[in-house]
Coordinates of C-alpha atoms and ligand atoms in Angstrom, one line a residue:
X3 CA 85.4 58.4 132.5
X4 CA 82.8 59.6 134.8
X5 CA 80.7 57.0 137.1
X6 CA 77.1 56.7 135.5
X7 CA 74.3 55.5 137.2
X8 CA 70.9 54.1 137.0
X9 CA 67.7 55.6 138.4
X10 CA 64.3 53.3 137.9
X11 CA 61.5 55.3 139.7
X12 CA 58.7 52.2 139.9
X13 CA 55.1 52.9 139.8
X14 CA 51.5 50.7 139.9
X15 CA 51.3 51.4 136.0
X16 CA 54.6 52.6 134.3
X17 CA 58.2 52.4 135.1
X18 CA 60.6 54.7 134.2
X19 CA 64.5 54.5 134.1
X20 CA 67.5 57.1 133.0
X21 CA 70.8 56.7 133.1
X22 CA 72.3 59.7 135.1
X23 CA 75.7 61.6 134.8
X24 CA 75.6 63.6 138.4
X25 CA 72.1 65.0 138.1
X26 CA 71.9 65.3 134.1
X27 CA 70.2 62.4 132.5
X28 CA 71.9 61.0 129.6
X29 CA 69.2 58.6 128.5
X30 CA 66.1 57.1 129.8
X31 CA 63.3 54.4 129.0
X32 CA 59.7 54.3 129.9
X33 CA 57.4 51.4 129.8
X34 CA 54.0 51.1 130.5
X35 CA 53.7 47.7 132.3
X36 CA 51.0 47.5 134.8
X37 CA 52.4 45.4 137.3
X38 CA 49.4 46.9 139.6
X39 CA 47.2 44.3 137.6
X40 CA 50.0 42.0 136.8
X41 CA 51.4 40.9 140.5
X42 CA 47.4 40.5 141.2
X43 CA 47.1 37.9 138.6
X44 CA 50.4 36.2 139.5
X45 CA 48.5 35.8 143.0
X46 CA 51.4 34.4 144.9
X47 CA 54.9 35.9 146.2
X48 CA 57.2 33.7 144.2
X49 CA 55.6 34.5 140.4
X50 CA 55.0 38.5 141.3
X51 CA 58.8 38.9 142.5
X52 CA 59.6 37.2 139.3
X53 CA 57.8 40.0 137.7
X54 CA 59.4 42.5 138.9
X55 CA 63.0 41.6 138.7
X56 CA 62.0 40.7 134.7
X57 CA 60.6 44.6 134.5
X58 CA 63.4 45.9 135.9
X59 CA 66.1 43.6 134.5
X60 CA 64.2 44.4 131.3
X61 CA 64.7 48.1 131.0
X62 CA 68.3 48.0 132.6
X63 CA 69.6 45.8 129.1
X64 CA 67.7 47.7 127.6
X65 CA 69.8 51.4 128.5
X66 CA 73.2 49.3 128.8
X67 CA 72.9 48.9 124.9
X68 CA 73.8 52.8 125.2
X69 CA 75.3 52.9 128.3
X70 CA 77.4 50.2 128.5
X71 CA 79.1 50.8 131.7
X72 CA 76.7 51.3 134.5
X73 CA 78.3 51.7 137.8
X74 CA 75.4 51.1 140.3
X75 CA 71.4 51.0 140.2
X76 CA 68.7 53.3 142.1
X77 CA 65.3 52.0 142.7
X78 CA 62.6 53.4 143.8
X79 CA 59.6 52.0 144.7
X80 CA 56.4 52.4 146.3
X81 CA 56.1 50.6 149.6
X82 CA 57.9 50.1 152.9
X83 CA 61.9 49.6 152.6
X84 CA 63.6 48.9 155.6
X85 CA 67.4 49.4 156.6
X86 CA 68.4 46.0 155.2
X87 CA 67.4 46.5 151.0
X88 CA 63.7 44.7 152.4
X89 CA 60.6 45.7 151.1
X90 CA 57.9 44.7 153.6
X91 CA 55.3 45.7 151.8
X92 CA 53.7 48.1 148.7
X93 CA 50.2 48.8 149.6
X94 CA 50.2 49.9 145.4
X95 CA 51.3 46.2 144.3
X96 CA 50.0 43.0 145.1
X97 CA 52.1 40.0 146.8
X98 CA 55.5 41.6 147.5
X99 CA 55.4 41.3 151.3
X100 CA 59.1 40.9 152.7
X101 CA 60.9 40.6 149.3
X102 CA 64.3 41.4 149.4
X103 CA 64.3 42.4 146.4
X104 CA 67.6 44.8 146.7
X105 CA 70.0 41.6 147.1
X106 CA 68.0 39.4 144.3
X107 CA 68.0 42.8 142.0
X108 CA 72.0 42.8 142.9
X109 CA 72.2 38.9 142.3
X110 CA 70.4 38.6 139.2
X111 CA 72.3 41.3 137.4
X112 CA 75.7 41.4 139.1
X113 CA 75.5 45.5 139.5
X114 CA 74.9 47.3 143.1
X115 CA 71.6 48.1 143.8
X116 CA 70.7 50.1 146.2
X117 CA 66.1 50.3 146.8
X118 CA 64.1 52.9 148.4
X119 CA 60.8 54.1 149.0
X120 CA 59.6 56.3 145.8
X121 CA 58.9 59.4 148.0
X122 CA 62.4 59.3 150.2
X123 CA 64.3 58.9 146.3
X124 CA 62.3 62.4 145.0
X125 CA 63.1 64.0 148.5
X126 CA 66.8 62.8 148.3
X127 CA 66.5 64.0 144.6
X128 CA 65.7 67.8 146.6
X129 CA 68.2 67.9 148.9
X130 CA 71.2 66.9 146.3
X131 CA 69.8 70.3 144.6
X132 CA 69.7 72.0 147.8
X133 CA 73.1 71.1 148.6
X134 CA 74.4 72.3 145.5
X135 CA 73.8 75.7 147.1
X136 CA 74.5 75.3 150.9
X137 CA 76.7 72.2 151.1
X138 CA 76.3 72.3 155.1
X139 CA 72.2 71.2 155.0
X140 CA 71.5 68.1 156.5
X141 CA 68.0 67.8 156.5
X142 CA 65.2 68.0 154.4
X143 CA 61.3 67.4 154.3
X144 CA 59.7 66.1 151.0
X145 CA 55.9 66.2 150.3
X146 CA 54.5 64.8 146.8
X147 CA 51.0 65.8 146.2
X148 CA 50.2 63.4 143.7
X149 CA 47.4 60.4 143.6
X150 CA 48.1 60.3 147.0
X151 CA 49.9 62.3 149.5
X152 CA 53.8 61.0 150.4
X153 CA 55.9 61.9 152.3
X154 CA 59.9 61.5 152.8
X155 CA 63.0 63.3 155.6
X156 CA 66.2 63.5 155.0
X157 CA 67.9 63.3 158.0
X158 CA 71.7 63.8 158.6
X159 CA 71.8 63.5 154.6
X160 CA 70.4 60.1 154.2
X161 CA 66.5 59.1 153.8
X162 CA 64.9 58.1 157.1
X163 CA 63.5 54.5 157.2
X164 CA 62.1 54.1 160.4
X165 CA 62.0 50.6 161.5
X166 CA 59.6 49.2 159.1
X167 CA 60.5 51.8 156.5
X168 CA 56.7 53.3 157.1
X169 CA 58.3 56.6 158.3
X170 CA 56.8 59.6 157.2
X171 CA 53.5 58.2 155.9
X172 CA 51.9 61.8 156.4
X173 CA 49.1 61.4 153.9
X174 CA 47.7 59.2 156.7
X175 CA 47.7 61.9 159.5
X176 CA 44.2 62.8 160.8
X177 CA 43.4 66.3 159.7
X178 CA 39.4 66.1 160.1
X179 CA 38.4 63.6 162.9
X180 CA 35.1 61.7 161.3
X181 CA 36.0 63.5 158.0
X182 CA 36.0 61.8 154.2
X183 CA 36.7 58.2 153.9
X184 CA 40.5 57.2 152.9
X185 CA 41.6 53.7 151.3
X186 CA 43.9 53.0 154.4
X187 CA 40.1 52.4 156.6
X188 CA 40.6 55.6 158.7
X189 CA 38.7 58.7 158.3
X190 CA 39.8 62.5 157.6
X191 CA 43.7 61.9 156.3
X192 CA 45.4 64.0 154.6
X193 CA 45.5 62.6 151.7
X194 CA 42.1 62.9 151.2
X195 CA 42.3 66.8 151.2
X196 CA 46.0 67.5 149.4
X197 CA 45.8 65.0 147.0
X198 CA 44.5 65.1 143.5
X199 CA 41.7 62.8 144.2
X200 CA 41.5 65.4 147.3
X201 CA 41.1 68.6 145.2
X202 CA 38.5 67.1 142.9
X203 CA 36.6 66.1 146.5
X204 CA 36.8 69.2 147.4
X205 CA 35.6 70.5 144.9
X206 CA 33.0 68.0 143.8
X207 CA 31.7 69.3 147.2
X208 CA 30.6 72.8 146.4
X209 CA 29.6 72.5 142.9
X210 CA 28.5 69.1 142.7
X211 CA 30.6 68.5 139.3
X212 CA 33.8 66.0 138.7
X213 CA 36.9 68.4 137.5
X214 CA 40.4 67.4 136.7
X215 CA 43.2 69.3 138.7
X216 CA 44.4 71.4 135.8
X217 CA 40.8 72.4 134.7
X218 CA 40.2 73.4 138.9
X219 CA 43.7 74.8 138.9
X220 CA 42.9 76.8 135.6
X221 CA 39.3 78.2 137.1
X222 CA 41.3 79.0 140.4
X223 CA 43.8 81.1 137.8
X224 CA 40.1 82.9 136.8
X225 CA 39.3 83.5 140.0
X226 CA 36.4 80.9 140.2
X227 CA 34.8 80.8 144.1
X228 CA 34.8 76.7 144.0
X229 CA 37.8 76.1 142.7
X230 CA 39.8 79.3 145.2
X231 CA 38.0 77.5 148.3
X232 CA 39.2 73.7 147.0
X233 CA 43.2 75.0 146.8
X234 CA 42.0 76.8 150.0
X235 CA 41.5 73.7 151.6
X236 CA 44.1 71.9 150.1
X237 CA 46.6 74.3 151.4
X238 CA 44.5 74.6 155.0
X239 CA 45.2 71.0 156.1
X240 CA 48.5 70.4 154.5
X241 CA 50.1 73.5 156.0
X242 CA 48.8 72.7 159.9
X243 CA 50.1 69.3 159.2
X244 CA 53.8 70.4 157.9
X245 CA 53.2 72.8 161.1
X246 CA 52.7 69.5 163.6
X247 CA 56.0 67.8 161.3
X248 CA 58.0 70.3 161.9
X249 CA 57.2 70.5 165.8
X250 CA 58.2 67.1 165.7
X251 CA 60.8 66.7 163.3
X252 CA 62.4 70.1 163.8
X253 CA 63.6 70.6 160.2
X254 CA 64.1 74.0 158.2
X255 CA 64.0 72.8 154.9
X256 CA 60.0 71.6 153.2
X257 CA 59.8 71.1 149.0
X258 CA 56.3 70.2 147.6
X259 CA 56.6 68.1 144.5
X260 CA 54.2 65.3 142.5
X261 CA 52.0 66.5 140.0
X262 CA 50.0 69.1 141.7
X263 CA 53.4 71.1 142.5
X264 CA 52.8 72.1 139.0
X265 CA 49.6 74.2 140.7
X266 CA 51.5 75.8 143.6
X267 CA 50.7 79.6 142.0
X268 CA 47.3 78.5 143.2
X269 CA 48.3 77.2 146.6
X270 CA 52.0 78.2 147.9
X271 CA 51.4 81.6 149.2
X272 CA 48.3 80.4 151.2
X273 CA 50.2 76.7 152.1
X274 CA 53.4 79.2 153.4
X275 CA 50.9 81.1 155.1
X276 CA 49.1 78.4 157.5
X277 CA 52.3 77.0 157.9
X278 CA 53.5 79.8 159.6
X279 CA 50.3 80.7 161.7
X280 CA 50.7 76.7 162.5
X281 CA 54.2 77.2 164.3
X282 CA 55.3 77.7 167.4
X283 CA 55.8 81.6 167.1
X284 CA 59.7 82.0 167.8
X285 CA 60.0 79.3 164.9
X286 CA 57.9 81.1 162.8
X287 CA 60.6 82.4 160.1
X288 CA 63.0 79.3 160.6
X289 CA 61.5 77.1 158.2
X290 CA 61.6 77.4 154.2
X291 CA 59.0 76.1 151.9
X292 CA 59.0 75.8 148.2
X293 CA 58.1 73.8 145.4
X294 CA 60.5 71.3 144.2
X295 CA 62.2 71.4 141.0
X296 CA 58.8 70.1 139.9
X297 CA 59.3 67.8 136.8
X298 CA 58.4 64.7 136.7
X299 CA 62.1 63.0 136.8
X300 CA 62.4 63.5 140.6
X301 CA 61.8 60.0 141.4
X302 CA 64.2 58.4 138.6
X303 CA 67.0 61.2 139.6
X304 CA 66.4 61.0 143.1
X305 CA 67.3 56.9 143.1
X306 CA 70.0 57.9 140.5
X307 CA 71.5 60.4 142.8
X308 CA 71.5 58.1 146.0
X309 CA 72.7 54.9 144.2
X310 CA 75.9 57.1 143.4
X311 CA 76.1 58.6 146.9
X312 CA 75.8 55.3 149.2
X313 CA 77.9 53.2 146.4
X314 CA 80.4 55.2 146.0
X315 CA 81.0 56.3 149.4
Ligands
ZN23 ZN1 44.4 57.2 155.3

């Protein structure tokens, strides 16, 4: 029988599990527990760790009921995982500073579990397809354009941590010095320009009106000035930032997912293209971009995926 594993991609609002054969989910759960709201009102370490291990021990019986045999669990969350299974902080969810919350997830319900950060599971979720079709890669750069803008390397085939497990926080890169305020108390980040709050800025700018990303995506499709020059910018700043990654991190290999992947007709060509003007010229045609496999299962298959390859090494 093969080994099945458990993917649970955690979010401020919802959590989502699936039980994964390889890379083909078998079954899946999804709950819509805020535990945003619900680690605030806890308002002190002990009760909010409680909460989470109950969420996640919750949805794990839940899928054993159909999968009894689960070999090894994947979880991603949103925060700062170090080496060690630690999570030293989620700047999402309230009063989980320095919870190790990898050995009391292994504890409580006597499966491996192996935790890390959401964006590092989605870009490990990427290079597993990658590898499908050049089993020699070893390296990877993941960007999720999403609420915010994350970020996550794959490096020698593993996720890179960094020593507090902040690595790779390239929303937070200064693109415009003195530019639009951003919730981390600097000015000009990324993330305030290639994120979906960052489109609808952008936006909001020229015409003076509040647009969802698939109604700004749909009037780019139709040509509309505002909405061109929004993905313009979008794809400005977050190609001569992949350009300053790439100087540093030297990889060959960029996917875009998170829910605005879904508008990269109205951004790729332009993102590929400042990338490239970006680079250091002889480097130029070294480095391949491309939209991820784009559905929204990238984080649960991504923690699915590494679960199987760290336990069962
Ligand atoms: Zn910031």
């Amino acid at each position: 029988m093969s080994s099945l594993y458990l993917g649970v991609d955690v979010g401020g609002t919802n959590l989502r599990f699936g039980v994964f054969d390889a890379a083909q989910c078998i079954a899946s759960y999804r709950t819509a527990m805020n535990l945003r709201e619900r680690c605030a009102q806890a308002g002190e370490a002990a009760a909010a760790q409680q909460l989470v291990l109950e969420a996640l021990a919750g949805g794990y019986h839940r899928l054993r009921q159909q999968c009894p045999q689960i070999d090894g669990i994947g979880v991603a969350f949103p925060g700062f995982v170090t080496a060690d299974g630690v999570l030293r902080q989620s700047p999402n969810i309230p009063h989980l500073e320095d919870f190790a919350l990898e050995s009391a997830l292994t504890e409580a319900l006597q499966v491996p579990v192996v935790l890390e950060n959401d964006a590092n599971a989605a870009a490990f979720g990427e290079f597993w397809s990658l590898r499908q079709e050049r089993p020699d890669a070893t390296s990877l750069i993941y960007v999720g354009l999403g609420t915010g803008v994350g970020g996550g390397w794959i490096q020698g085939g593993r996720p890179w941590r960094g020593e507090d497990g902040a690595a790779m926080e390239i929303g937070h890169l200064t693109v415009v010095p003195g530019g639009r305020r951003c919730g981390c108390g600097n000015q000009g980040c990324l993330e305030q320009y290639a994120s979906a709050q960052g489109l609808i800025s952008s936006y909001l700018e020229t015409t003076g009106m509040n647009a969802d990303p698939k109604i700004i995506a749909q009037l780019a499709q139709d040509e509309n000035p505002a909405a061109l020059r929004a993905f313009q910018t979008l794809a400005e700043h977050l190609g001569q930032a992949l350009a300053h990654v790439i100087k540093v991190l030297d990889c060959r290999q960029i996917r875009v997912g998170g829910g605005l992947s879904a508008a990269w007709d109205c951004f790729g060509e332009e993102l590929r293209t400042q990338l490239r003007s970006n680079m250091i010229p002889a480097l130029q045609d070294t480095v391949e971009i491309a939209a991820g496999n784009g559905d929204d299962e990238a984080g649960v298959r991504g923690a699915a995926l590494l679960a199987r390859e760290v336990l069962s090494a």
